[in-house]
PDB file of C-alpha atoms in Angstrom:
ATOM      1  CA  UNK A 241      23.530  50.309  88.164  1.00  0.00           C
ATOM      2  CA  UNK A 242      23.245  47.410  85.895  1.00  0.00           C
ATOM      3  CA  UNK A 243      21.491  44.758  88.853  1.00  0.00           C
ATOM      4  CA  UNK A 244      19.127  48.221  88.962  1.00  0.00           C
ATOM      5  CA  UNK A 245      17.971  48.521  86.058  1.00  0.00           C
ATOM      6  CA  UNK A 246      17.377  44.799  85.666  1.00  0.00           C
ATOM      7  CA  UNK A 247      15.335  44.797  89.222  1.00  0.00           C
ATOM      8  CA  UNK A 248      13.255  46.999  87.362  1.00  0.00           C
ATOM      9  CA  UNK A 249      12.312  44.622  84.730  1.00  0.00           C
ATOM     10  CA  UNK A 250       8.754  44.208  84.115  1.00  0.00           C
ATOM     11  CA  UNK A 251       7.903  40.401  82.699  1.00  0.00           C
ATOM     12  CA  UNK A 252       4.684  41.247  81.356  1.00  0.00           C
ATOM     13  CA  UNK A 253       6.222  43.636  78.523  1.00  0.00           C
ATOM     14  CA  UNK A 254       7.646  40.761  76.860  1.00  0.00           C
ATOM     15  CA  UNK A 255       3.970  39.240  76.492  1.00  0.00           C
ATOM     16  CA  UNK A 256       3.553  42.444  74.741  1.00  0.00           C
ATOM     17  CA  UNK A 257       6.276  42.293  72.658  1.00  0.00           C
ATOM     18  CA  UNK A 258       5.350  38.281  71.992  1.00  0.00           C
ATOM     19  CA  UNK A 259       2.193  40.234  70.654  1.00  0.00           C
ATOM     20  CA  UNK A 260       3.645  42.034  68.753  1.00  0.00           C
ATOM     21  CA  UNK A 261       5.624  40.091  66.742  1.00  0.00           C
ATOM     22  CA  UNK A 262       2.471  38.051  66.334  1.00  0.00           C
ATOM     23  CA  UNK A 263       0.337  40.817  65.165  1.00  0.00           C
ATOM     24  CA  UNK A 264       2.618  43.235  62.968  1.00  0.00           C
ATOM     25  CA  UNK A 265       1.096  46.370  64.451  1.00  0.00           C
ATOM     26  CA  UNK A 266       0.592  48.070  67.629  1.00  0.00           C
ATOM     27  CA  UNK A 267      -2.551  48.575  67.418  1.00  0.00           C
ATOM     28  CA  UNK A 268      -3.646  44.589  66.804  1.00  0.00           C
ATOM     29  CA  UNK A 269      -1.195  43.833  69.485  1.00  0.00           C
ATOM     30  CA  UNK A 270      -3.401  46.480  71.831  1.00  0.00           C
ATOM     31  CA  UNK A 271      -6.622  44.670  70.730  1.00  0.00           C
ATOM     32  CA  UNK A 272      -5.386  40.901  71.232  1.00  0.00           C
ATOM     33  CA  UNK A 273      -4.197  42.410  74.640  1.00  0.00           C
ATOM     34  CA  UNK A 274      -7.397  44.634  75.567  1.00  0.00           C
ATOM     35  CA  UNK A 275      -4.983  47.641  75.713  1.00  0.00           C
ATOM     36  CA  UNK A 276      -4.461  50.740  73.900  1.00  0.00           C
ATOM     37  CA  UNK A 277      -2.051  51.305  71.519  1.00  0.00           C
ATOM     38  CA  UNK A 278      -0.606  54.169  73.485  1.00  0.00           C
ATOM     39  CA  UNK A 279       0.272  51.802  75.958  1.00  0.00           C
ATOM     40  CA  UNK A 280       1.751  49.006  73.986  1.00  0.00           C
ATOM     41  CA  UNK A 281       4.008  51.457  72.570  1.00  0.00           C
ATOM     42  CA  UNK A 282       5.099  53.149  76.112  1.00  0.00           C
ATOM     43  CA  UNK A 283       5.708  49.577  77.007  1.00  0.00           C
ATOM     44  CA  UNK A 284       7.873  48.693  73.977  1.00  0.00           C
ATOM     45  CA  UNK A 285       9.668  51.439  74.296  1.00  0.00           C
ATOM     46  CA  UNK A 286      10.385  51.214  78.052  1.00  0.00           C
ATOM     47  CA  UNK A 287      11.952  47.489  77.354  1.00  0.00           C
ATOM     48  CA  UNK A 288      13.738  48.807  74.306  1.00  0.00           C
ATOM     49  CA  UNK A 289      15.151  51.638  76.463  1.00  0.00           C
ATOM     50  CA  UNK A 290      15.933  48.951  79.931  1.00  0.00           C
ATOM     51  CA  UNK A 291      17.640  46.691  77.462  1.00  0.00           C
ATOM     52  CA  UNK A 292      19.457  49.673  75.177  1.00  0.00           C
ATOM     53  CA  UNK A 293      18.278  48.077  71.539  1.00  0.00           C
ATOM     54  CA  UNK A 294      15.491  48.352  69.373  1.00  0.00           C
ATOM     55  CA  UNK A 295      13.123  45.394  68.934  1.00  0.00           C
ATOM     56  CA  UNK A 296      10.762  46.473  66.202  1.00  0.00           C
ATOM     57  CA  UNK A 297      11.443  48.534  63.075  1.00  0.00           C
ATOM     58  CA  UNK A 298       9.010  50.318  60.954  1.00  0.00           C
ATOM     59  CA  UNK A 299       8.539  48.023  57.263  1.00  0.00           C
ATOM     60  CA  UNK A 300       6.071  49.098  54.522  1.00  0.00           C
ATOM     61  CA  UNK A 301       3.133  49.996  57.369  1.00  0.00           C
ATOM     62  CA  UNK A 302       3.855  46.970  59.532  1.00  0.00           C
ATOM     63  CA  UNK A 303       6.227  46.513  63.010  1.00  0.00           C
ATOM     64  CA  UNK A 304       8.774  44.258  62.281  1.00  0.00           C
ATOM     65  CA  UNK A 305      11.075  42.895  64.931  1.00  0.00           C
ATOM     66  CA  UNK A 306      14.829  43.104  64.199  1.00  0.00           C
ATOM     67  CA  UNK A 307      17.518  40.663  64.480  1.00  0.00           C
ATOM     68  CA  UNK A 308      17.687  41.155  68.540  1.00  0.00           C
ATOM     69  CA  UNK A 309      13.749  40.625  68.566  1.00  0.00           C
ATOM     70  CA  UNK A 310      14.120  37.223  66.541  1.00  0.00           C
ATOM     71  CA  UNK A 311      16.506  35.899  68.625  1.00  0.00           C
ATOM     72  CA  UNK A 312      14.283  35.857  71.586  1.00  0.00           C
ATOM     73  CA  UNK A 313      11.209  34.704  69.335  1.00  0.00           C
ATOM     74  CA  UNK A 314      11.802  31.052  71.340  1.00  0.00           C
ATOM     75  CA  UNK A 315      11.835  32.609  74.463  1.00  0.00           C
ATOM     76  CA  UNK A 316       8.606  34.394  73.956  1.00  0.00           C
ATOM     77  CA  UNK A 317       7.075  31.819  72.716  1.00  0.00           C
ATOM     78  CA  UNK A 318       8.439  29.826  75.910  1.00  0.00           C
ATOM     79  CA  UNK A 319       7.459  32.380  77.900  1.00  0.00           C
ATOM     80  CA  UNK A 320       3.862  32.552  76.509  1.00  0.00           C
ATOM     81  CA  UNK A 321       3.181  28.823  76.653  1.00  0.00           C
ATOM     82  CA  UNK A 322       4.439  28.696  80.450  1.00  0.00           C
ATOM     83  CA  UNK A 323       1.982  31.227  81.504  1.00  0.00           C
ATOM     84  CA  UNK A 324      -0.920  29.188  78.989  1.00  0.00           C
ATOM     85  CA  UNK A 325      -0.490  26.115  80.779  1.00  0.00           C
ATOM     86  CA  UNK A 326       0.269  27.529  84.461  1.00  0.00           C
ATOM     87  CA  UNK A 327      -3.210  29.438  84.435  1.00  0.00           C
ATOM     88  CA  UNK A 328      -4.855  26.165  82.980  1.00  0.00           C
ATOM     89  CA  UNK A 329      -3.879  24.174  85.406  1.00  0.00           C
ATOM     90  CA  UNK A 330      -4.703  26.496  88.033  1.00  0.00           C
ATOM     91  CA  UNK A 331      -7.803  27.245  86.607  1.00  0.00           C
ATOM     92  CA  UNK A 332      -8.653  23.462  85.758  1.00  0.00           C
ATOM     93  CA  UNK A 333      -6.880  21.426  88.840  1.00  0.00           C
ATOM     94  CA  UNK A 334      -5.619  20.179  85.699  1.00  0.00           C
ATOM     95  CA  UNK A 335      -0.982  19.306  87.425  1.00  0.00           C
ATOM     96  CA  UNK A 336       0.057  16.769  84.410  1.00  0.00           C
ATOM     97  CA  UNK A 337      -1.140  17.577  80.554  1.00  0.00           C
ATOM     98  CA  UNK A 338       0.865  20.237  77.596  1.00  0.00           C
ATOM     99  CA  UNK A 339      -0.908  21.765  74.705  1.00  0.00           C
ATOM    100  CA  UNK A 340       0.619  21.562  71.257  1.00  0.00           C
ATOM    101  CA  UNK A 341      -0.460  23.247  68.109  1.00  0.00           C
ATOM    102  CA  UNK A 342      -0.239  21.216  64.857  1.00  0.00           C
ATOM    103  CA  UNK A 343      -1.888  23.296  61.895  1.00  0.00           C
ATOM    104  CA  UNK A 344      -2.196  21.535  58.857  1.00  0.00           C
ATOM    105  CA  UNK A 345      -4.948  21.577  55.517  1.00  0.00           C
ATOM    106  CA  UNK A 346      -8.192  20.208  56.299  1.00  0.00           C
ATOM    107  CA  UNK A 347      -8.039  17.032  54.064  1.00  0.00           C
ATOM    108  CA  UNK A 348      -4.880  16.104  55.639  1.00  0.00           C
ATOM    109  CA  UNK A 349      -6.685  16.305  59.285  1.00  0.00           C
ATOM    110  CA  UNK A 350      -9.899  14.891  58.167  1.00  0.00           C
ATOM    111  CA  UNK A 351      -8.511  12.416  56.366  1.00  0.00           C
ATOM    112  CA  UNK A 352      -4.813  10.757  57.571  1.00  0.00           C
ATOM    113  CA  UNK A 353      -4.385  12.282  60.888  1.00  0.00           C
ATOM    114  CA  UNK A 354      -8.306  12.286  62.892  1.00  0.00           C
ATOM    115  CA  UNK A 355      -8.826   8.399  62.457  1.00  0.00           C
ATOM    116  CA  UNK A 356      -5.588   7.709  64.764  1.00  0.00           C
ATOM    117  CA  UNK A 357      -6.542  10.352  67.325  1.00  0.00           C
ATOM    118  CA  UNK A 358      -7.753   8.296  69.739  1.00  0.00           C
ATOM    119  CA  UNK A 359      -4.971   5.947  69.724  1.00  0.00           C
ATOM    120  CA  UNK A 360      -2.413   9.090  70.011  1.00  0.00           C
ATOM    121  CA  UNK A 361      -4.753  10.384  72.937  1.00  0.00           C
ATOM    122  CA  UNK A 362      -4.735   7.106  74.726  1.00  0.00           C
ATOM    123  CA  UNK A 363      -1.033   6.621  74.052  1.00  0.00           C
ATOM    124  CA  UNK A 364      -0.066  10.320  75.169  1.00  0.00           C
ATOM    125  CA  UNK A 365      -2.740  11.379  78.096  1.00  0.00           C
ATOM    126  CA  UNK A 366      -0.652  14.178  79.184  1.00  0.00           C
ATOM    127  CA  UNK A 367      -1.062  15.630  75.682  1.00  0.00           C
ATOM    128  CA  UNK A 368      -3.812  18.232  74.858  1.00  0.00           C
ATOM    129  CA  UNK A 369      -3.536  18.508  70.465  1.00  0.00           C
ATOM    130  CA  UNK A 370      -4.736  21.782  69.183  1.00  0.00           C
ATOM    131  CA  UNK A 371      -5.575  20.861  65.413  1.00  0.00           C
ATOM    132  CA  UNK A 372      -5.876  24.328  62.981  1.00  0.00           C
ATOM    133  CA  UNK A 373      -6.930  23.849  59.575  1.00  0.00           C
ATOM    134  CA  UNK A 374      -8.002  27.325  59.195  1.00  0.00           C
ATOM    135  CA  UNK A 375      -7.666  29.235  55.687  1.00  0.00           C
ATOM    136  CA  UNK A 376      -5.284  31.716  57.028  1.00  0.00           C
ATOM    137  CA  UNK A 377      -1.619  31.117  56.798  1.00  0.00           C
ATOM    138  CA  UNK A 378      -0.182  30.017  59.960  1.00  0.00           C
ATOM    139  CA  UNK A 379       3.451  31.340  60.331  1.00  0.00           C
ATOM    140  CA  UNK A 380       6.017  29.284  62.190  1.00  0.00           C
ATOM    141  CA  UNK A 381       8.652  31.759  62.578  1.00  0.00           C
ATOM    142  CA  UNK A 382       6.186  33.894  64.589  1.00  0.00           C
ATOM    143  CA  UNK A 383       5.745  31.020  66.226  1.00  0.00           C
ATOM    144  CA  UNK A 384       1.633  30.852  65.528  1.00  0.00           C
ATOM    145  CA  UNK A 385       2.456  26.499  65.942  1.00  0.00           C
ATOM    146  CA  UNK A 386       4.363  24.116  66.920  1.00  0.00           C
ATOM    147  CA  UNK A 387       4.332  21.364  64.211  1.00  0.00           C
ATOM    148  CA  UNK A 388       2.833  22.092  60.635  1.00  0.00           C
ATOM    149  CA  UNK A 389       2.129  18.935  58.468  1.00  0.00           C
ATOM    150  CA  UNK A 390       2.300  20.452  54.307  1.00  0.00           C
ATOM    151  CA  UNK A 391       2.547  19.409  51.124  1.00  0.00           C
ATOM    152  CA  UNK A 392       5.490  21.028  49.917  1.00  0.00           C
ATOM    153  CA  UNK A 393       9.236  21.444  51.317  1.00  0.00           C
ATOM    154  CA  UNK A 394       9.471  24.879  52.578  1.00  0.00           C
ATOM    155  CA  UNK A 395      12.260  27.286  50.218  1.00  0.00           C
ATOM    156  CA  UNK A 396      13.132  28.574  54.147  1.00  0.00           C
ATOM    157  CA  UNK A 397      12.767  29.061  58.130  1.00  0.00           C
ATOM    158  CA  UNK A 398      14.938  28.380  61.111  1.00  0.00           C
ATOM    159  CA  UNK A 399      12.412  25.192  62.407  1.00  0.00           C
ATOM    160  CA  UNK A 400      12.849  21.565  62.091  1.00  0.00           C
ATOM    161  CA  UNK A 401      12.031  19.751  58.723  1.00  0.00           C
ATOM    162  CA  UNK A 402      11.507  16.654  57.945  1.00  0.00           C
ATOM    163  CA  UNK A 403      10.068  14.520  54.608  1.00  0.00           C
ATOM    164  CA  UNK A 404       7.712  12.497  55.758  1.00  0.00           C
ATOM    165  CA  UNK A 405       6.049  10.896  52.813  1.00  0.00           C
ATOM    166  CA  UNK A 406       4.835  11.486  49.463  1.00  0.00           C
ATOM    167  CA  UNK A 407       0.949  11.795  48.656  1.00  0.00           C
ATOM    168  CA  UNK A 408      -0.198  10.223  45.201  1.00  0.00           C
ATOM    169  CA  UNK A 409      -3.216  12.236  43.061  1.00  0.00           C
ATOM    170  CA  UNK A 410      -5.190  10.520  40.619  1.00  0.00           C
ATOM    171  CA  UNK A 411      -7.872  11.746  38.100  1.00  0.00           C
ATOM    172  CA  UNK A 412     -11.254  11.299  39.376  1.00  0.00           C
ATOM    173  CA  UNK A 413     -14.067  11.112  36.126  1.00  0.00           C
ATOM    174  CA  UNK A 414     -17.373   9.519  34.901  1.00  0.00           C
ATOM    175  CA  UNK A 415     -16.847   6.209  33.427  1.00  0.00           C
ATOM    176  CA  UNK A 416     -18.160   6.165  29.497  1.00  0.00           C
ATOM    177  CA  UNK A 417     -19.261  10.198  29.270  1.00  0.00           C
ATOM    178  CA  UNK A 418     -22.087   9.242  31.160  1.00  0.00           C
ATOM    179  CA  UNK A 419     -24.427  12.429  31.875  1.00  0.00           C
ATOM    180  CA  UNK A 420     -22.721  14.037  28.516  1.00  0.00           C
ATOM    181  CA  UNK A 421     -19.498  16.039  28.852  1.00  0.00           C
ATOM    182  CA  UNK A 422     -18.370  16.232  32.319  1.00  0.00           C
ATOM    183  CA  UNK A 423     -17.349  19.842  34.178  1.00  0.00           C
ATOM    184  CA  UNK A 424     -13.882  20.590  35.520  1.00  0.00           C
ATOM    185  CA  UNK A 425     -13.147  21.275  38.801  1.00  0.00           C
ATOM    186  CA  UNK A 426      -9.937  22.654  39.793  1.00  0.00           C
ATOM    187  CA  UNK A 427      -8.042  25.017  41.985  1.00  0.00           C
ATOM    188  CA  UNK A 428      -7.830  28.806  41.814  1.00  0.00           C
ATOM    189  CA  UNK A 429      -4.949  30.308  40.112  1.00  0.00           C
ATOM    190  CA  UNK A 430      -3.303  31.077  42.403  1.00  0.00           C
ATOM    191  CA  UNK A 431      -3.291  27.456  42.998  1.00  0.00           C
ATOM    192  CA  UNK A 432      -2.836  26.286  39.241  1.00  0.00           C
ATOM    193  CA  UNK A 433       0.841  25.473  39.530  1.00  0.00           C
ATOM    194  CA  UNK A 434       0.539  22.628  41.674  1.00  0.00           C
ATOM    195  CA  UNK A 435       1.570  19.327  40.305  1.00  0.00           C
ATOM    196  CA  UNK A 436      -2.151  18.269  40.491  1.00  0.00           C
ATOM    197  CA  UNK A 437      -3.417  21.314  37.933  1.00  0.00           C
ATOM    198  CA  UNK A 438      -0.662  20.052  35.731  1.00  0.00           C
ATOM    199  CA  UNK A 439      -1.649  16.856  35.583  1.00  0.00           C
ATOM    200  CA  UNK A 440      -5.907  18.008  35.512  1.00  0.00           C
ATOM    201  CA  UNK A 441      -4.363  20.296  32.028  1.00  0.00           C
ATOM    202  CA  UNK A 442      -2.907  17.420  30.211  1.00  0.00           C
ATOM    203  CA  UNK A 443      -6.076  15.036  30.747  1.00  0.00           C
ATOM    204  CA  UNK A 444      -8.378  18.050  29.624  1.00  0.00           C
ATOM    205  CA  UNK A 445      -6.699  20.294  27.601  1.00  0.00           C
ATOM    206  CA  UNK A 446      -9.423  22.401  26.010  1.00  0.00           C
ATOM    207  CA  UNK A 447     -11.884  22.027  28.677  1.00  0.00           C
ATOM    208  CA  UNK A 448     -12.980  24.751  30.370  1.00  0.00           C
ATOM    209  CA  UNK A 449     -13.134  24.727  34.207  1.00  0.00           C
ATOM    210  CA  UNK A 450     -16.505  25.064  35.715  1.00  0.00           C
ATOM    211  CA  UNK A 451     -16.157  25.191  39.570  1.00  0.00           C
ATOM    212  CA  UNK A 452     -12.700  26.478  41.238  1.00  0.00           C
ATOM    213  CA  UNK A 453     -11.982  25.642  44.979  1.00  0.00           C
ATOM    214  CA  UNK A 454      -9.059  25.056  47.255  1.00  0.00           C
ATOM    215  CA  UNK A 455     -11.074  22.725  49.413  1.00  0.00           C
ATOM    216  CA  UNK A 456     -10.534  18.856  48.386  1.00  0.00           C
ATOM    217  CA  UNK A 457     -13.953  18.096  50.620  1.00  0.00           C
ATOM    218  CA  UNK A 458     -15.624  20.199  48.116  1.00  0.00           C
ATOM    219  CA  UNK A 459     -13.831  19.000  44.639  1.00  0.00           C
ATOM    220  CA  UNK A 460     -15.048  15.208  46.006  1.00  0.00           C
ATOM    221  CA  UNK A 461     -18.884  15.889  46.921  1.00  0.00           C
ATOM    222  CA  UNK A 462     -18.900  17.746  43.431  1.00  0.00           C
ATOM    223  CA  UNK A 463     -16.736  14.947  41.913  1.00  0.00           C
ATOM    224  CA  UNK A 464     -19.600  12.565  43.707  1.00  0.00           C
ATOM    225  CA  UNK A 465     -22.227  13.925  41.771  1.00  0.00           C
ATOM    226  CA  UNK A 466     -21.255  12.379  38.354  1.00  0.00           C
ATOM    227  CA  UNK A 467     -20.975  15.167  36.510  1.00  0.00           C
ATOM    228  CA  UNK A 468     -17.299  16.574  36.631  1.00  0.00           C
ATOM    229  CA  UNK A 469     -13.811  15.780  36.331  1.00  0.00           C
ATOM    230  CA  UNK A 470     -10.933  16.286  38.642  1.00  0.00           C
ATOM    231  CA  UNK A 471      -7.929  15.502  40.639  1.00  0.00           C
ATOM    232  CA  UNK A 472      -7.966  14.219  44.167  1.00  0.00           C
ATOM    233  CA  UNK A 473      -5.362  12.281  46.214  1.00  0.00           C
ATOM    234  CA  UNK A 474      -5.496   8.997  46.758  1.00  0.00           C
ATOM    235  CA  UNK A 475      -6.409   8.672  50.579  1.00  0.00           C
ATOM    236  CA  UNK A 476      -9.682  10.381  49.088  1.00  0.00           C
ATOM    237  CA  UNK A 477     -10.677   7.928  46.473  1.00  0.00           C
ATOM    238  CA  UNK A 478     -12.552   5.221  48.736  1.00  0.00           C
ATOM    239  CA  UNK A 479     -16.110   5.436  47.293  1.00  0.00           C
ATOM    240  CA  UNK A 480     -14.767   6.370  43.516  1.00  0.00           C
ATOM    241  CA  UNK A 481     -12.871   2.948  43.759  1.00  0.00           C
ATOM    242  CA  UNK A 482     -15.721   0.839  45.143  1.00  0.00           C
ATOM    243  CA  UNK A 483     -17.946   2.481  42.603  1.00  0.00           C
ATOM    244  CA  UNK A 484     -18.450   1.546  38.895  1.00  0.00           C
ATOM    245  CA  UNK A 485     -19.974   4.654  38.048  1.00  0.00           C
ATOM    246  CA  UNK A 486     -15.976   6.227  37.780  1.00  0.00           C
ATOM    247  CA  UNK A 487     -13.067   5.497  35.906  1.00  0.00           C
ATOM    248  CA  UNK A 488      -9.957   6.219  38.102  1.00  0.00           C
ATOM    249  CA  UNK A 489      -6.219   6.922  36.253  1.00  0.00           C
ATOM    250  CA  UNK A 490      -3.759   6.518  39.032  1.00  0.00           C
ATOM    251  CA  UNK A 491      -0.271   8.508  39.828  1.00  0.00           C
ATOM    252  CA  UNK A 492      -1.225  11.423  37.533  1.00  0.00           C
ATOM    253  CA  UNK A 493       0.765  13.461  40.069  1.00  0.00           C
ATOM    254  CA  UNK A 494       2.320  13.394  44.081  1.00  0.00           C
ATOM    255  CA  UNK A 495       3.417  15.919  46.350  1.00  0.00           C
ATOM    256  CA  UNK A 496       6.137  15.504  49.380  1.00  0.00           C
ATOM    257  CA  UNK A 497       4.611  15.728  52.924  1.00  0.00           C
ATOM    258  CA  UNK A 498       7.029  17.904  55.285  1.00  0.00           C
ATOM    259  CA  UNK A 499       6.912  18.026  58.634  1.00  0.00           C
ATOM    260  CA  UNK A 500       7.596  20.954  60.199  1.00  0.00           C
ATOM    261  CA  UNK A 501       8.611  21.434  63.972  1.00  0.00           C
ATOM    262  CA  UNK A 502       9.704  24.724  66.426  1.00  0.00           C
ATOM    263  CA  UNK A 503      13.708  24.121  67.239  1.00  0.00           C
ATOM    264  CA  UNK A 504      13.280  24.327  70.739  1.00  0.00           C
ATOM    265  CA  UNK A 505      11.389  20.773  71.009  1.00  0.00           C
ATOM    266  CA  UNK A 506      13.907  18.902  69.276  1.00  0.00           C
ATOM    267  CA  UNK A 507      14.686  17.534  72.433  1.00  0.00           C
ATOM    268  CA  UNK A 508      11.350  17.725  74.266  1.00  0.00           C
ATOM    269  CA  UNK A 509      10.163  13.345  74.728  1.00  0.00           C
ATOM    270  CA  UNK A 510       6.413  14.851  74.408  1.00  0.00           C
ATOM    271  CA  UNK A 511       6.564  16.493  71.498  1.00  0.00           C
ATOM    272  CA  UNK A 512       8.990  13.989  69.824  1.00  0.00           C
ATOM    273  CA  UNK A 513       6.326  11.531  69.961  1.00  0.00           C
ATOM    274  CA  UNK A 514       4.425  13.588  68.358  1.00  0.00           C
ATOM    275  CA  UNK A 515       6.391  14.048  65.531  1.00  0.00           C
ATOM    276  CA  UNK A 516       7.035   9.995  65.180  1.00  0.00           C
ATOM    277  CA  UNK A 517       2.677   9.999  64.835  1.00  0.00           C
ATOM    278  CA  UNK A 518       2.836  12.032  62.208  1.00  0.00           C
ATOM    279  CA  UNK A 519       5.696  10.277  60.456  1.00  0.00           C
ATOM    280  CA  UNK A 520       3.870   6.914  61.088  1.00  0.00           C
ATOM    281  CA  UNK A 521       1.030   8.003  59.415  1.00  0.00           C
ATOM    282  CA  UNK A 522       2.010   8.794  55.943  1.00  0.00           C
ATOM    283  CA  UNK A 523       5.009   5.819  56.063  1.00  0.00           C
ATOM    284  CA  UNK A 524       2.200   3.173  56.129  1.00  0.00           C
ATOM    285  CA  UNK A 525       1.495   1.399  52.920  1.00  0.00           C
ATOM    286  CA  UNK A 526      -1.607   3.177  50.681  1.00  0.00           C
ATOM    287  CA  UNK A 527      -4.028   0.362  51.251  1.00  0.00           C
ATOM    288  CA  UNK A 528      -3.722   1.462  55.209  1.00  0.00           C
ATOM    289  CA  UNK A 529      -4.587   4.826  54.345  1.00  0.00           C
ATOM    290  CA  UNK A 530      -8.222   5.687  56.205  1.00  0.00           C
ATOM    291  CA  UNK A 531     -10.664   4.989  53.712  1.00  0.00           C
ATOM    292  CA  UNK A 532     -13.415   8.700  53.017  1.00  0.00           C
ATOM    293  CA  UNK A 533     -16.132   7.538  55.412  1.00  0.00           C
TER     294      UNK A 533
END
């Protein structure tokens, strides 16, 4: 009865479960899929009923998965990638190279990792590097990535983590008042207790801020300008340095750079030397550190 039931076994519900989990909701899972929701639901429950447990619970509005759902979450995601690159390769004649997903902020990918992609390209050619620096929070225990690069040790998750290096902040601001008293720019509130904000508050204490953004590209064309005060990190500072319009004060803050990577490639040579690049890149001294343009 048992080799019966498991002859029955349909592989293509546990994409839709894989959905799923990614989306919270049958509904997004049915739209991501080109399906109705009617039939994501029949699905789910025909693999909940073949395998006698429940995958996804009900949780303020949104479809959880339960503990026997997580434990398969590397599976899926296994699963999911196999049939990615199978159908690329068929489609491209493409027999040797493996996507990875590395999502990261943008200054960290504009500024430390895109200069050494061609050398990590030339090094690796089997490797295809999908770079996300997209506003929305990527999760890694839905398994939306493979590596995350952030700055800030995560409080918890079952994936790989590793300190990588520490990025330095100073306080970017006209030299000699020039243009009268200069505008703040700093990060939204959300944002304000980063060790940066801390260190913008004790440097101007009763100024008021003018311009809030969580987009470093944007605090340094505004900090450009001449006219405005603010905190950037140091592998930002190449024109402010060169320049005497600016007065620089150094190490007003740092943050810790964490590496983050999926337990199942702990082992996987590919994506190890992947993770060694990214290590490399913030263990170099500062005056290695890509200069802004």
């Amino acid at each position: 009865m048992q080799q019966a039931e498991q002859s029955t076994l349909n592989w293509d519900d546990f994409r839709i479960v894989s959905a799923v989990c990614d989306t919270a909701s049958f509904t997004r899972a049915a739209r991501m899929l080109g399906m109705n929701e009617t039939t994501v639901s029949r699905r789910v429950g025909r693999l909940e009923r073949l395998m006698g447990r429940a995958l996804f619970e009900a949780v303020n509005g949104e479809r959880q998965p339960t503990d026997a759902c997580r434990a398969i979450l590397a599976e899926l995601h296994d699963m999911a990638a196999a049939a990615e690159d199978a159908t690329r390769k068929l489609r491209e004649s493409d027999f040797t190279s493996r996507k990875f997903r590395l999502t990261t902020i943008a200054a960290l990918a504009e500024y430390c990792l895109a200069p050494h992609l061609a050398g990590l390209l030339a090094d690796l050619p089997r490797l295809i590097l999908a770079i996300d620096t997209s506003d929305r929070n990527v999760d890694m225990s839905r398994w939306q990535a493979d590596f995350a690069l952030r700055l800030n040790r995560p409080r918890q998750g079952t994936f790989l983590m590793r300190k990588v290096g520490v990025v330095s902040f100073s306080l970017v601001r006209p030299k000699d008042g020039a243009g009268g008293t200069p505008a703040l720019v700093a990060y939204p509130d959300a944002l304000g207790e980063m060790p940066e904000m801390h260190a913008l508050s004790s440097h101007a204490p009763a100024r008021s801020v003018r311009l809030e953004t969580a987009s470093l590209e944007i605090m340094r064309r505004f900090l450009k300008s001449g006219t405005a005060t603010g905190v950037l990190p140091d592998f930002m500072l190449g024109e402010f340095l060169q320049s005497p319009a600016f007065e620089i004060v150094p190490d007003v803050a740092a943050r810790e750079v964490w590496l983050l990577t999926q337990p199942h490639l702990r082992n996987d040579p590919l994506a190890r030397r992947i993770a060694e690049w990214c290590a490399d890149l913030f263990d170099a001294p500062p005056a290695q550190v890509p200069p802004s343009y």
